[in-house]
Amino acid sequence: AMGSGGGGTLSASTSSAVPGSTVTLYPSASAGYYLQSYSTSTYVLITNNTFTMPNSDITVTATFAKRTYTITKAASPSGAGTVTTSKNTATMGESITVQADANTGYAFKEWQTSPNLGLSGANTSFTMPASNVSITAVYRRRSTGSLNKTSMTDGDAVTLTINSESAAYTHTYELSFGTGMTTGEISLSEGVTSATITIPDGASSWARQI
């Protein structure tokens, strides 16, 4: 007779055999499990999933255990921040928390994971799949900036001066007044430290909220 402790199934080349004949076992582990051991109602030596039939009925039970998978963490670009997880190894189905912390001069942008874990937000969690996991936190450079006006009317051009590094890269900005908000990106060439943006018109106009 065949049995299993969960996490997989067990079958054999035959359901009955004469004493002294060879019986082959076929364990099949479920995703995230592996065959840990066999146990038998009558002692036999199981080698390479085979045993010699004893002079009695026998029950063979397979015990399956959860596989342990690794969690690899990284930051991009290197040195832009750190990634911490509640565990460095885990079994399928465990809940893992993950956090991205940006170093000075950087801001968290997004996650890149393999396999795709669908992560969003710098502080989040995921359910461990039946595989190793690679998690990379992608960061953007963060600069300080100032506007050249303290009061504005609808459609005004406003100069945003950015204290950037010499290398060119894309800046993101977010401007808000009351419930009005505009966001965007400005790509600057090397050595350029300022860009011009325009206060938006329309129903959500900033000027109309004053």
PDB file of C-alpha atoms in Angstrom:
ATOM      1  CA  ALA A   1       0.000   0.000   0.000  1.00  0.00           C
ATOM      2  CA  MET A   2       1.153   3.536  -0.757  1.00  0.00           C
ATOM      3  CA  GLY A   3       0.681   6.706   1.270  1.00  0.00           C
ATOM      4  CA  SER A   4       1.988  10.248   1.605  1.00  0.00           C
ATOM      5  CA  GLY A   5       2.124  12.855   4.326  1.00  0.00           C
ATOM      6  CA  GLY A   6       0.930  15.701   2.096  1.00  0.00           C
ATOM      7  CA  GLY A   7       2.904  17.810  -0.315  1.00  0.00           C
ATOM      8  CA  GLY A   8       2.973  15.148  -2.998  1.00  0.00           C
ATOM      9  CA  THR A   9       1.830  11.718  -4.112  1.00  0.00           C
ATOM     10  CA  LEU A  10       3.373   8.266  -4.206  1.00  0.00           C
ATOM     11  CA  SER A  11       2.740   5.366  -6.576  1.00  0.00           C
ATOM     12  CA  ALA A  12       4.535   2.093  -7.278  1.00  0.00           C
ATOM     13  CA  SER A  13       5.280  -0.153 -10.232  1.00  0.00           C
ATOM     14  CA  THR A  14       2.817  -2.680  -8.826  1.00  0.00           C
ATOM     15  CA  SER A  15       0.166  -2.936  -6.133  1.00  0.00           C
ATOM     16  CA  SER A  16       1.158  -6.545  -5.268  1.00  0.00           C
ATOM     17  CA  ALA A  17       4.368  -8.489  -5.661  1.00  0.00           C
ATOM     18  CA  VAL A  18       5.855 -11.867  -4.804  1.00  0.00           C
ATOM     19  CA  PRO A  19       8.531 -11.960  -2.082  1.00  0.00           C
ATOM     20  CA  GLY A  20      11.989 -11.252  -3.476  1.00  0.00           C
ATOM     21  CA  SER A  21      10.821  -9.258  -6.497  1.00  0.00           C
ATOM     22  CA  THR A  22      11.836  -5.642  -7.081  1.00  0.00           C
ATOM     23  CA  VAL A  23       9.300  -2.857  -6.540  1.00  0.00           C
ATOM     24  CA  THR A  24       9.915   0.641  -7.901  1.00  0.00           C
ATOM     25  CA  LEU A  25       8.480   3.702  -6.185  1.00  0.00           C
ATOM     26  CA  TYR A  26       7.415   6.880  -8.013  1.00  0.00           C
ATOM     27  CA  PRO A  27       7.241   9.895  -5.695  1.00  0.00           C
ATOM     28  CA  SER A  28       5.807  13.119  -7.162  1.00  0.00           C
ATOM     29  CA  ALA A  29       6.392  16.264  -5.106  1.00  0.00           C
ATOM     30  CA  SER A  30       3.988  19.202  -5.384  1.00  0.00           C
ATOM     31  CA  ALA A  31       5.304  22.651  -6.324  1.00  0.00           C
ATOM     32  CA  GLY A  32       7.465  23.975  -3.508  1.00  0.00           C
ATOM     33  CA  TYR A  33       8.046  20.549  -1.921  1.00  0.00           C
ATOM     34  CA  TYR A  34      10.650  17.789  -2.105  1.00  0.00           C
ATOM     35  CA  LEU A  35      10.749  14.138  -1.040  1.00  0.00           C
ATOM     36  CA  GLN A  36      12.235  14.114   2.454  1.00  0.00           C
ATOM     37  CA  SER A  37      12.022  10.448   3.461  1.00  0.00           C
ATOM     38  CA  TYR A  38      10.243   7.094   3.276  1.00  0.00           C
ATOM     39  CA  SER A  39       8.771   5.101   6.114  1.00  0.00           C
ATOM     40  CA  THR A  40       7.577   1.467   5.927  1.00  0.00           C
ATOM     41  CA  SER A  41       5.362  -0.786   8.005  1.00  0.00           C
ATOM     42  CA  THR A  42       7.904  -3.593   7.586  1.00  0.00           C
ATOM     43  CA  TYR A  43      11.596  -2.858   7.419  1.00  0.00           C
ATOM     44  CA  VAL A  44      13.065  -2.840   3.921  1.00  0.00           C
ATOM     45  CA  LEU A  45      16.064  -1.026   2.464  1.00  0.00           C
ATOM     46  CA  ILE A  46      14.933   1.521  -0.126  1.00  0.00           C
ATOM     47  CA  THR A  47      17.716   2.446  -2.566  1.00  0.00           C
ATOM     48  CA  ASN A  48      17.181   4.708  -5.586  1.00  0.00           C
ATOM     49  CA  ASN A  49      13.412   4.417  -5.045  1.00  0.00           C
ATOM     50  CA  THR A  50      13.436   0.615  -5.226  1.00  0.00           C
ATOM     51  CA  PHE A  51      13.151  -2.171  -2.649  1.00  0.00           C
ATOM     52  CA  THR A  52      12.870  -5.936  -2.507  1.00  0.00           C
ATOM     53  CA  MET A  53       9.430  -7.236  -1.586  1.00  0.00           C
ATOM     54  CA  PRO A  54       9.475  -8.859   1.896  1.00  0.00           C
ATOM     55  CA  ASN A  55       7.539 -11.948   2.982  1.00  0.00           C
ATOM     56  CA  SER A  56       4.547  -9.846   4.118  1.00  0.00           C
ATOM     57  CA  ASP A  57       2.291  -7.047   3.100  1.00  0.00           C
ATOM     58  CA  ILE A  58       3.958  -3.640   3.334  1.00  0.00           C
ATOM     59  CA  THR A  59       2.844  -0.021   3.474  1.00  0.00           C
ATOM     60  CA  VAL A  60       5.242   2.620   2.171  1.00  0.00           C
ATOM     61  CA  THR A  61       4.690   6.251   3.126  1.00  0.00           C
ATOM     62  CA  ALA A  62       6.485   9.185   1.538  1.00  0.00           C
ATOM     63  CA  THR A  63       7.081  12.331   3.583  1.00  0.00           C
ATOM     64  CA  PHE A  64       7.424  15.587   1.661  1.00  0.00           C
ATOM     65  CA  ALA A  65       8.862  18.819   3.057  1.00  0.00           C
ATOM     66  CA  LYS A  66       8.717  22.413   1.838  1.00  0.00           C
ATOM     67  CA  ARG A  67      11.692  23.627  -0.147  1.00  0.00           C
ATOM     68  CA  THR A  68      13.587  26.662   1.115  1.00  0.00           C
ATOM     69  CA  TYR A  69      14.233  29.397  -1.448  1.00  0.00           C
ATOM     70  CA  THR A  70      16.575  32.375  -1.320  1.00  0.00           C
ATOM     71  CA  ILE A  71      15.768  36.082  -1.576  1.00  0.00           C
ATOM     72  CA  THR A  72      18.429  38.162  -3.337  1.00  0.00           C
ATOM     73  CA  LYS A  73      18.333  41.950  -2.850  1.00  0.00           C
ATOM     74  CA  ALA A  74      19.979  44.818  -4.722  1.00  0.00           C
ATOM     75  CA  ALA A  75      19.766  48.579  -5.316  1.00  0.00           C
ATOM     76  CA  SER A  76      20.044  50.312  -8.702  1.00  0.00           C
ATOM     77  CA  PRO A  77      22.188  52.292  -9.126  1.00  0.00           C
ATOM     78  CA  SER A  78      24.535  50.677  -6.623  1.00  0.00           C
ATOM     79  CA  GLY A  79      24.818  52.753  -3.475  1.00  0.00           C
ATOM     80  CA  ALA A  80      21.568  54.648  -4.074  1.00  0.00           C
ATOM     81  CA  GLY A  81      19.783  52.927  -1.205  1.00  0.00           C
ATOM     82  CA  THR A  82      19.197  49.723   0.705  1.00  0.00           C
ATOM     83  CA  VAL A  83      16.644  46.926   0.512  1.00  0.00           C
ATOM     84  CA  THR A  84      15.589  44.945   3.581  1.00  0.00           C
ATOM     85  CA  THR A  85      13.293  41.925   3.804  1.00  0.00           C
ATOM     86  CA  SER A  86      11.798  40.198   6.815  1.00  0.00           C
ATOM     87  CA  LYS A  87      13.616  37.002   5.779  1.00  0.00           C
ATOM     88  CA  ASN A  88      16.542  36.078   3.535  1.00  0.00           C
ATOM     89  CA  THR A  89      15.189  32.587   2.869  1.00  0.00           C
ATOM     90  CA  ALA A  90      11.595  31.384   2.879  1.00  0.00           C
ATOM     91  CA  THR A  91       9.283  28.566   1.883  1.00  0.00           C
ATOM     92  CA  MET A  92       6.441  28.802  -0.607  1.00  0.00           C
ATOM     93  CA  GLY A  93       3.427  30.663   0.771  1.00  0.00           C
ATOM     94  CA  GLU A  94       5.226  32.670   3.460  1.00  0.00           C
ATOM     95  CA  SER A  95       4.434  36.391   3.666  1.00  0.00           C
ATOM     96  CA  ILE A  96       7.570  38.505   3.231  1.00  0.00           C
ATOM     97  CA  THR A  97       7.752  42.232   3.947  1.00  0.00           C
ATOM     98  CA  VAL A  98      10.146  44.337   1.896  1.00  0.00           C
ATOM     99  CA  GLN A  99      11.318  47.932   2.337  1.00  0.00           C
ATOM    100  CA  ALA A 100      13.385  50.298   0.189  1.00  0.00           C
ATOM    101  CA  ASP A 101      15.288  53.116   1.907  1.00  0.00           C
ATOM    102  CA  ALA A 102      16.876  55.788  -0.281  1.00  0.00           C
ATOM    103  CA  ASN A 103      20.262  57.260   0.564  1.00  0.00           C
ATOM    104  CA  THR A 104      20.823  61.033   0.557  1.00  0.00           C
ATOM    105  CA  GLY A 105      20.373  62.446  -2.934  1.00  0.00           C
ATOM    106  CA  TYR A 106      18.060  59.672  -4.161  1.00  0.00           C
ATOM    107  CA  ALA A 107      14.358  58.808  -4.131  1.00  0.00           C
ATOM    108  CA  PHE A 108      12.676  55.432  -4.592  1.00  0.00           C
ATOM    109  CA  LYS A 109      11.195  54.906  -8.076  1.00  0.00           C
ATOM    110  CA  GLU A 110      10.049  51.293  -8.564  1.00  0.00           C
ATOM    111  CA  TRP A 111      10.709  47.599  -8.026  1.00  0.00           C
ATOM    112  CA  GLN A 112      12.180  45.165 -10.527  1.00  0.00           C
ATOM    113  CA  THR A 113      11.672  41.535  -9.493  1.00  0.00           C
ATOM    114  CA  SER A 114      12.209  38.066 -10.882  1.00  0.00           C
ATOM    115  CA  PRO A 115       9.774  36.405 -11.030  1.00  0.00           C
ATOM    116  CA  ASN A 116       7.303  39.306 -11.299  1.00  0.00           C
ATOM    117  CA  LEU A 117       5.922  39.884  -7.792  1.00  0.00           C
ATOM    118  CA  GLY A 118       3.768  42.909  -8.637  1.00  0.00           C
ATOM    119  CA  LEU A 119       5.328  45.077  -5.929  1.00  0.00           C
ATOM    120  CA  SER A 120       4.401  48.749  -5.538  1.00  0.00           C
ATOM    121  CA  GLY A 121       5.411  51.305  -2.954  1.00  0.00           C
ATOM    122  CA  ALA A 122       8.639  51.509  -0.963  1.00  0.00           C
ATOM    123  CA  ASN A 123       7.094  49.509   1.901  1.00  0.00           C
ATOM    124  CA  THR A 124       5.196  46.447   0.764  1.00  0.00           C
ATOM    125  CA  SER A 125       4.929  42.664   1.020  1.00  0.00           C
ATOM    126  CA  PHE A 126       4.570  39.579  -1.152  1.00  0.00           C
ATOM    127  CA  THR A 127       3.811  35.882  -0.892  1.00  0.00           C
ATOM    128  CA  MET A 128       6.849  33.687  -1.505  1.00  0.00           C
ATOM    129  CA  PRO A 129       6.525  31.692  -4.746  1.00  0.00           C
ATOM    130  CA  ALA A 130       7.952  28.220  -5.393  1.00  0.00           C
ATOM    131  CA  SER A 131      11.244  29.633  -6.642  1.00  0.00           C
ATOM    132  CA  ASN A 132      14.191  31.794  -5.703  1.00  0.00           C
ATOM    133  CA  VAL A 133      13.409  35.517  -5.802  1.00  0.00           C
ATOM    134  CA  SER A 134      15.487  38.485  -6.981  1.00  0.00           C
ATOM    135  CA  ILE A 135      14.408  41.960  -5.814  1.00  0.00           C
ATOM    136  CA  THR A 136      15.938  45.227  -7.054  1.00  0.00           C
ATOM    137  CA  ALA A 137      14.900  48.659  -5.813  1.00  0.00           C
ATOM    138  CA  VAL A 138      15.352  51.278  -8.548  1.00  0.00           C
ATOM    139  CA  TYR A 139      16.146  54.794  -7.347  1.00  0.00           C
ATOM    140  CA  ARG A 140      16.136  58.206  -9.024  1.00  0.00           C
ATOM    141  CA  ARG A 141      18.459  61.049  -8.161  1.00  0.00           C
ATOM    142  CA  ARG A 142      16.837  63.708  -6.021  1.00  0.00           C
ATOM    143  CA  SER A 143      17.773  67.383  -6.384  1.00  0.00           C
ATOM    144  CA  THR A 144      16.716  70.516  -4.528  1.00  0.00           C
ATOM    145  CA  GLY A 145      15.146  73.362  -6.472  1.00  0.00           C
ATOM    146  CA  SER A 146      13.494  76.742  -6.147  1.00  0.00           C
ATOM    147  CA  LEU A 147      10.903  78.762  -8.089  1.00  0.00           C
ATOM    148  CA  ASN A 148      11.614  82.323  -9.202  1.00  0.00           C
ATOM    149  CA  LYS A 149       8.134  83.554  -8.200  1.00  0.00           C
ATOM    150  CA  THR A 150       6.204  83.548  -4.951  1.00  0.00           C
ATOM    151  CA  SER A 151       2.879  84.494  -6.555  1.00  0.00           C
ATOM    152  CA  MET A 152       1.490  83.336  -9.892  1.00  0.00           C
ATOM    153  CA  THR A 153      -1.493  83.768 -12.184  1.00  0.00           C
ATOM    154  CA  ASP A 154      -3.078  81.336 -14.596  1.00  0.00           C
ATOM    155  CA  GLY A 155      -0.734  80.493 -17.488  1.00  0.00           C
ATOM    156  CA  ASP A 156       2.352  82.122 -15.927  1.00  0.00           C
ATOM    157  CA  ALA A 157       5.769  80.852 -16.923  1.00  0.00           C
ATOM    158  CA  VAL A 158       7.745  79.887 -13.860  1.00  0.00           C
ATOM    159  CA  THR A 159      11.438  79.101 -13.806  1.00  0.00           C
ATOM    160  CA  LEU A 160      12.442  76.144 -11.678  1.00  0.00           C
ATOM    161  CA  THR A 161      16.150  76.288 -10.799  1.00  0.00           C
ATOM    162  CA  ILE A 162      17.586  72.889  -9.968  1.00  0.00           C
ATOM    163  CA  ASN A 163      20.729  72.240  -7.963  1.00  0.00           C
ATOM    164  CA  SER A 164      21.861  69.288 -10.048  1.00  0.00           C
ATOM    165  CA  GLU A 165      25.044  67.324 -10.448  1.00  0.00           C
ATOM    166  CA  SER A 166      27.110  67.889 -13.596  1.00  0.00           C
ATOM    167  CA  ALA A 167      25.925  64.680 -15.285  1.00  0.00           C
ATOM    168  CA  ALA A 168      22.683  64.857 -17.261  1.00  0.00           C
ATOM    169  CA  TYR A 169      19.686  62.995 -15.932  1.00  0.00           C
ATOM    170  CA  THR A 170      15.915  63.283 -15.707  1.00  0.00           C
ATOM    171  CA  HIS A 171      14.323  65.267 -12.891  1.00  0.00           C
ATOM    172  CA  THR A 172      10.778  64.699 -11.690  1.00  0.00           C
ATOM    173  CA  TYR A 173       8.703  67.503 -10.221  1.00  0.00           C
ATOM    174  CA  GLU A 174       5.425  67.891  -8.402  1.00  0.00           C
ATOM    175  CA  LEU A 175       3.707  71.248  -7.929  1.00  0.00           C
ATOM    176  CA  SER A 176       0.534  71.730  -5.922  1.00  0.00           C
ATOM    177  CA  PHE A 177      -1.735  74.473  -4.697  1.00  0.00           C
ATOM    178  CA  GLY A 178      -4.962  73.655  -2.884  1.00  0.00           C
ATOM    179  CA  THR A 179      -6.389  70.640  -4.681  1.00  0.00           C
ATOM    180  CA  GLY A 180      -4.594  71.459  -7.945  1.00  0.00           C
ATOM    181  CA  MET A 181      -1.516  69.468  -8.796  1.00  0.00           C
ATOM    182  CA  THR A 182       0.739  68.888 -11.762  1.00  0.00           C
ATOM    183  CA  THR A 183       3.572  66.422 -12.117  1.00  0.00           C
ATOM    184  CA  GLY A 184       6.084  65.736 -14.849  1.00  0.00           C
ATOM    185  CA  GLU A 185       9.651  65.082 -15.847  1.00  0.00           C
ATOM    186  CA  ILE A 186      12.367  67.408 -17.141  1.00  0.00           C
ATOM    187  CA  SER A 187      15.366  65.993 -19.003  1.00  0.00           C
ATOM    188  CA  LEU A 188      18.388  68.275 -18.642  1.00  0.00           C
ATOM    189  CA  SER A 189      21.559  68.258 -20.680  1.00  0.00           C
ATOM    190  CA  GLU A 190      24.919  68.056 -18.935  1.00  0.00           C
ATOM    191  CA  GLY A 191      25.744  71.298 -17.149  1.00  0.00           C
ATOM    192  CA  VAL A 192      22.193  72.730 -17.453  1.00  0.00           C
ATOM    193  CA  THR A 193      20.670  73.605 -14.092  1.00  0.00           C
ATOM    194  CA  SER A 194      17.319  75.236 -14.880  1.00  0.00           C
ATOM    195  CA  ALA A 195      14.099  74.547 -16.758  1.00  0.00           C
ATOM    196  CA  THR A 196      10.863  76.465 -17.398  1.00  0.00           C
ATOM    197  CA  ILE A 197       7.442  75.053 -16.597  1.00  0.00           C
ATOM    198  CA  THR A 198       3.980  76.619 -17.051  1.00  0.00           C
ATOM    199  CA  ILE A 199       1.204  76.711 -14.488  1.00  0.00           C
ATOM    200  CA  PRO A 200      -1.735  74.746 -15.987  1.00  0.00           C
ATOM    201  CA  ASP A 201      -4.983  76.289 -17.251  1.00  0.00           C
ATOM    202  CA  GLY A 202      -8.441  74.748 -17.012  1.00  0.00           C
ATOM    203  CA  ALA A 203     -11.036  73.817 -14.451  1.00  0.00           C
ATOM    204  CA  SER A 204      -8.391  72.843 -11.907  1.00  0.00           C
ATOM    205  CA  SER A 205      -6.501  76.129 -12.439  1.00  0.00           C
ATOM    206  CA  TRP A 206      -4.495  77.174  -9.436  1.00  0.00           C
ATOM    207  CA  ALA A 207      -5.556  80.804  -9.839  1.00  0.00           C
ATOM    208  CA  ARG A 208      -9.239  79.856  -9.590  1.00  0.00           C
ATOM    209  CA  GLN A 209      -8.674  78.265  -6.192  1.00  0.00           C
ATOM    210  CA  ILE A 210      -7.529  81.506  -4.597  1.00  0.00           C
TER     211      ILE A 210
END
